[in-house]
Amino acid sequence: MNTSGQAAVALAVALRDAHFRLKALARAWEENAPAGAVHGRRPLGPAWQYSDRPDEASYTDGLLIELADGLALLLHLSVDFGAAGTDLQATVAVEDGEGNVEELLCTGPEEYPVSAEDLAAAIGQCLARLERLDPSGVIGARRHPGAVRS
């Protein structure tokens, strides 16, 4: 296998692992939540979106954890591929029933990863940051709709 094939496999494995790490993180947060704080979980990916431009595509994955009082906790991973560079962002946010969003953590590399291996490593680093986040201040703590700022 040539190096470009190995890079493609490394990236595919990193995206697969990211999907399962997001699911495991959501499951752990649910299991550690106070009784009645979590009402359900919905997958938001994985999904690929292609542009009319041949040098652009996006990969997104995530989960929505439905909380008490109409709040939702969003775990999201986004990779925007482009000829100018690949942008990576991992986010945890809280949304209320009116669509107001408060970002708890948004992380990504400071520089565009220059290779598939660098991108795979950056995905792992971003997910590690999400895994260190303690959502206990959100899950089960907020009790007033609209408590989330936009």
PDB file of C-alpha atoms in Angstrom:
ATOM      1  CA  MET A   1       0.000   0.000   0.000  1.00  0.00           C
ATOM      2  CA  ASN A   2       1.383   3.425  -0.879  1.00  0.00           C
ATOM      3  CA  THR A   3       1.624   6.244   1.671  1.00  0.00           C
ATOM      4  CA  SER A   4      -1.501   8.004   0.398  1.00  0.00           C
ATOM      5  CA  GLY A   5      -3.450   4.775   0.931  1.00  0.00           C
ATOM      6  CA  GLN A   6      -2.058   4.471   4.448  1.00  0.00           C
ATOM      7  CA  ALA A   7      -3.000   8.092   5.147  1.00  0.00           C
ATOM      8  CA  ALA A   8      -6.542   7.485   3.933  1.00  0.00           C
ATOM      9  CA  VAL A   9      -6.853   4.452   6.201  1.00  0.00           C
ATOM     10  CA  ALA A  10      -5.463   6.426   9.167  1.00  0.00           C
ATOM     11  CA  LEU A  11      -8.034   9.162   8.595  1.00  0.00           C
ATOM     12  CA  ALA A  12     -10.909   6.689   8.157  1.00  0.00           C
ATOM     13  CA  VAL A  13      -9.921   4.951  11.402  1.00  0.00           C
ATOM     14  CA  ALA A  14      -9.689   8.302  13.218  1.00  0.00           C
ATOM     15  CA  LEU A  15     -13.196   9.288  12.077  1.00  0.00           C
ATOM     16  CA  ARG A  16     -14.588   5.870  13.020  1.00  0.00           C
ATOM     17  CA  ASP A  17     -12.923   6.084  16.436  1.00  0.00           C
ATOM     18  CA  ALA A  18     -14.228   9.636  16.885  1.00  0.00           C
ATOM     19  CA  HIS A  19     -17.773   8.425  16.262  1.00  0.00           C
ATOM     20  CA  PHE A  20     -17.526   5.758  18.928  1.00  0.00           C
ATOM     21  CA  ARG A  21     -15.696   8.043  21.376  1.00  0.00           C
ATOM     22  CA  LEU A  22     -18.515  10.612  21.084  1.00  0.00           C
ATOM     23  CA  LYS A  23     -21.086   7.870  21.730  1.00  0.00           C
ATOM     24  CA  ALA A  24     -19.134   6.583  24.737  1.00  0.00           C
ATOM     25  CA  LEU A  25     -18.767  10.099  26.127  1.00  0.00           C
ATOM     26  CA  ALA A  26     -22.499  10.781  25.817  1.00  0.00           C
ATOM     27  CA  ARG A  27     -23.268   7.430  27.449  1.00  0.00           C
ATOM     28  CA  ALA A  28     -20.887   8.164  30.349  1.00  0.00           C
ATOM     29  CA  TRP A  29     -22.393  11.602  30.879  1.00  0.00           C
ATOM     30  CA  GLU A  30     -25.893  10.090  30.885  1.00  0.00           C
ATOM     31  CA  GLU A  31     -24.924   7.362  33.346  1.00  0.00           C
ATOM     32  CA  ASN A  32     -23.377   9.899  35.747  1.00  0.00           C
ATOM     33  CA  ALA A  33     -26.291  12.333  35.542  1.00  0.00           C
ATOM     34  CA  PRO A  34     -28.771  12.690  38.421  1.00  0.00           C
ATOM     35  CA  ALA A  35     -31.951  10.641  38.084  1.00  0.00           C
ATOM     36  CA  GLY A  36     -34.406  12.310  35.730  1.00  0.00           C
ATOM     37  CA  ALA A  37     -31.873  14.813  34.334  1.00  0.00           C
ATOM     38  CA  VAL A  38     -31.531  13.079  30.948  1.00  0.00           C
ATOM     39  CA  HIS A  39     -34.577  12.408  28.770  1.00  0.00           C
ATOM     40  CA  GLY A  40     -32.885  10.803  25.787  1.00  0.00           C
ATOM     41  CA  ARG A  41     -30.144  10.924  23.189  1.00  0.00           C
ATOM     42  CA  ARG A  42     -30.259  11.426  19.419  1.00  0.00           C
ATOM     43  CA  PRO A  43     -27.468  10.845  16.901  1.00  0.00           C
ATOM     44  CA  LEU A  44     -26.552  13.737  14.620  1.00  0.00           C
ATOM     45  CA  GLY A  45     -24.276  11.883  12.257  1.00  0.00           C
ATOM     46  CA  PRO A  46     -21.961  10.823  10.918  1.00  0.00           C
ATOM     47  CA  ALA A  47     -22.652  12.685   7.694  1.00  0.00           C
ATOM     48  CA  TRP A  48     -20.646  13.773   4.686  1.00  0.00           C
ATOM     49  CA  GLN A  49     -21.583  16.874   2.718  1.00  0.00           C
ATOM     50  CA  TYR A  50     -20.091  17.625  -0.662  1.00  0.00           C
ATOM     51  CA  SER A  51     -19.764  21.002  -2.316  1.00  0.00           C
ATOM     52  CA  ASP A  52     -20.221  21.945  -5.946  1.00  0.00           C
ATOM     53  CA  ARG A  53     -16.513  22.717  -5.813  1.00  0.00           C
ATOM     54  CA  PRO A  54     -14.370  19.625  -6.349  1.00  0.00           C
ATOM     55  CA  ASP A  55     -11.912  20.646  -3.613  1.00  0.00           C
ATOM     56  CA  GLU A  56     -14.375  20.947  -0.700  1.00  0.00           C
ATOM     57  CA  ALA A  57     -16.219  18.466   1.516  1.00  0.00           C
ATOM     58  CA  SER A  58     -17.378  18.349   5.140  1.00  0.00           C
ATOM     59  CA  TYR A  59     -17.695  15.569   7.684  1.00  0.00           C
ATOM     60  CA  THR A  60     -19.847  16.071  10.770  1.00  0.00           C
ATOM     61  CA  ASP A  61     -20.755  13.815  13.638  1.00  0.00           C
ATOM     62  CA  GLY A  62     -22.385  14.363  16.963  1.00  0.00           C
ATOM     63  CA  LEU A  63     -25.029  13.584  19.515  1.00  0.00           C
ATOM     64  CA  LEU A  64     -27.781  15.536  21.187  1.00  0.00           C
ATOM     65  CA  ILE A  65     -28.500  14.682  24.818  1.00  0.00           C
ATOM     66  CA  GLU A  66     -31.992  15.836  25.778  1.00  0.00           C
ATOM     67  CA  LEU A  67     -32.018  17.253  29.309  1.00  0.00           C
ATOM     68  CA  ALA A  68     -34.698  18.274  31.773  1.00  0.00           C
ATOM     69  CA  ASP A  69     -36.615  21.536  31.288  1.00  0.00           C
ATOM     70  CA  GLY A  70     -36.180  21.542  27.521  1.00  0.00           C
ATOM     71  CA  LEU A  71     -32.402  21.912  27.503  1.00  0.00           C
ATOM     72  CA  ALA A  72     -30.133  19.890  25.237  1.00  0.00           C
ATOM     73  CA  LEU A  73     -26.423  19.157  25.391  1.00  0.00           C
ATOM     74  CA  LEU A  74     -24.781  18.985  21.960  1.00  0.00           C
ATOM     75  CA  LEU A  75     -21.531  17.119  21.288  1.00  0.00           C
ATOM     76  CA  HIS A  76     -20.292  17.924  17.799  1.00  0.00           C
ATOM     77  CA  LEU A  77     -17.274  17.175  15.616  1.00  0.00           C
ATOM     78  CA  SER A  78     -16.789  18.973  12.314  1.00  0.00           C
ATOM     79  CA  VAL A  79     -14.048  18.500   9.722  1.00  0.00           C
ATOM     80  CA  ASP A  80     -14.097  20.841   6.721  1.00  0.00           C
ATOM     81  CA  PHE A  81     -11.806  19.618   3.969  1.00  0.00           C
ATOM     82  CA  GLY A  82     -10.589  22.135   1.418  1.00  0.00           C
ATOM     83  CA  ALA A  83      -7.710  22.818  -0.925  1.00  0.00           C
ATOM     84  CA  ALA A  84      -6.641  25.763   1.284  1.00  0.00           C
ATOM     85  CA  GLY A  85      -6.542  23.552   4.392  1.00  0.00           C
ATOM     86  CA  THR A  86      -8.600  21.317   6.610  1.00  0.00           C
ATOM     87  CA  ASP A  87     -10.445  22.911   9.508  1.00  0.00           C
ATOM     88  CA  LEU A  88     -11.301  20.802  12.540  1.00  0.00           C
ATOM     89  CA  GLN A  89     -13.571  21.752  15.399  1.00  0.00           C
ATOM     90  CA  ALA A  90     -14.992  19.828  18.352  1.00  0.00           C
ATOM     91  CA  THR A  91     -17.734  21.516  20.360  1.00  0.00           C
ATOM     92  CA  VAL A  92     -19.902  20.976  23.413  1.00  0.00           C
ATOM     93  CA  ALA A  93     -22.822  23.377  23.746  1.00  0.00           C
ATOM     94  CA  VAL A  94     -26.100  23.728  25.630  1.00  0.00           C
ATOM     95  CA  GLU A  95     -29.258  24.765  23.801  1.00  0.00           C
ATOM     96  CA  ASP A  96     -32.593  25.758  25.288  1.00  0.00           C
ATOM     97  CA  GLY A  97     -36.001  25.155  23.728  1.00  0.00           C
ATOM     98  CA  GLU A  98     -35.947  28.572  22.055  1.00  0.00           C
ATOM     99  CA  GLY A  99     -32.715  27.929  20.174  1.00  0.00           C
ATOM    100  CA  ASN A 100     -30.412  29.951  22.432  1.00  0.00           C
ATOM    101  CA  VAL A 101     -26.975  28.330  22.553  1.00  0.00           C
ATOM    102  CA  GLU A 102     -24.176  28.551  25.094  1.00  0.00           C
ATOM    103  CA  GLU A 103     -20.863  27.052  24.054  1.00  0.00           C
ATOM    104  CA  LEU A 104     -19.155  25.177  26.887  1.00  0.00           C
ATOM    105  CA  LEU A 105     -16.083  24.153  24.896  1.00  0.00           C
ATOM    106  CA  CYS A 106     -14.960  24.662  21.337  1.00  0.00           C
ATOM    107  CA  THR A 107     -11.560  23.287  20.433  1.00  0.00           C
ATOM    108  CA  GLY A 108      -9.449  22.640  17.389  1.00  0.00           C
ATOM    109  CA  PRO A 109      -5.858  22.850  16.252  1.00  0.00           C
ATOM    110  CA  GLU A 110      -4.299  26.299  15.916  1.00  0.00           C
ATOM    111  CA  GLU A 111      -2.941  25.452  12.458  1.00  0.00           C
ATOM    112  CA  TYR A 112      -4.483  23.453   9.649  1.00  0.00           C
ATOM    113  CA  PRO A 113      -3.213  19.860   9.877  1.00  0.00           C
ATOM    114  CA  VAL A 114      -0.853  19.345   6.942  1.00  0.00           C
ATOM    115  CA  SER A 115      -1.352  15.601   6.493  1.00  0.00           C
ATOM    116  CA  ALA A 116      -3.951  12.938   7.116  1.00  0.00           C
ATOM    117  CA  GLU A 117      -1.831  11.609   9.976  1.00  0.00           C
ATOM    118  CA  ASP A 118      -1.694  15.098  11.537  1.00  0.00           C
ATOM    119  CA  LEU A 119      -5.460  15.422  11.132  1.00  0.00           C
ATOM    120  CA  ALA A 120      -6.017  12.031  12.750  1.00  0.00           C
ATOM    121  CA  ALA A 121      -3.825  13.078  15.690  1.00  0.00           C
ATOM    122  CA  ALA A 122      -5.642  16.425  15.993  1.00  0.00           C
ATOM    123  CA  ILE A 123      -9.030  14.667  16.039  1.00  0.00           C
ATOM    124  CA  GLY A 124      -7.795  12.506  18.914  1.00  0.00           C
ATOM    125  CA  GLN A 125      -6.521  15.567  20.813  1.00  0.00           C
ATOM    126  CA  CYS A 126      -9.813  17.429  20.369  1.00  0.00           C
ATOM    127  CA  LEU A 127     -11.810  14.451  21.607  1.00  0.00           C
ATOM    128  CA  ALA A 128      -9.489  14.107  24.607  1.00  0.00           C
ATOM    129  CA  ARG A 129     -10.338  17.721  25.515  1.00  0.00           C
ATOM    130  CA  LEU A 130     -14.062  16.941  25.267  1.00  0.00           C
ATOM    131  CA  GLU A 131     -13.573  13.884  27.458  1.00  0.00           C
ATOM    132  CA  ARG A 132     -11.949  16.033  30.166  1.00  0.00           C
ATOM    133  CA  LEU A 133     -14.954  18.373  30.291  1.00  0.00           C
ATOM    134  CA  ASP A 134     -17.123  17.975  33.384  1.00  0.00           C
ATOM    135  CA  PRO A 135     -20.768  18.529  32.368  1.00  0.00           C
ATOM    136  CA  SER A 136     -22.112  18.136  35.908  1.00  0.00           C
ATOM    137  CA  GLY A 137     -22.698  21.895  36.098  1.00  0.00           C
ATOM    138  CA  VAL A 138     -25.124  21.559  33.192  1.00  0.00           C
ATOM    139  CA  ILE A 139     -26.674  18.114  33.462  1.00  0.00           C
ATOM    140  CA  GLY A 140     -29.143  18.300  36.305  1.00  0.00           C
ATOM    141  CA  ALA A 141     -27.981  21.706  37.539  1.00  0.00           C
ATOM    142  CA  ARG A 142     -29.917  24.164  35.387  1.00  0.00           C
ATOM    143  CA  ARG A 143     -33.599  24.259  36.208  1.00  0.00           C
ATOM    144  CA  HIS A 144     -34.906  27.363  34.436  1.00  0.00           C
ATOM    145  CA  PRO A 145     -35.810  27.429  30.750  1.00  0.00           C
ATOM    146  CA  GLY A 146     -33.997  30.267  29.028  1.00  0.00           C
ATOM    147  CA  ALA A 147     -31.065  30.058  31.436  1.00  0.00           C
ATOM    148  CA  VAL A 148     -28.777  29.598  28.463  1.00  0.00           C
ATOM    149  CA  ARG A 149     -27.383  32.764  26.897  1.00  0.00           C
ATOM    150  CA  SER A 150     -27.100  33.152  23.150  1.00  0.00           C
TER     151      SER A 150
END
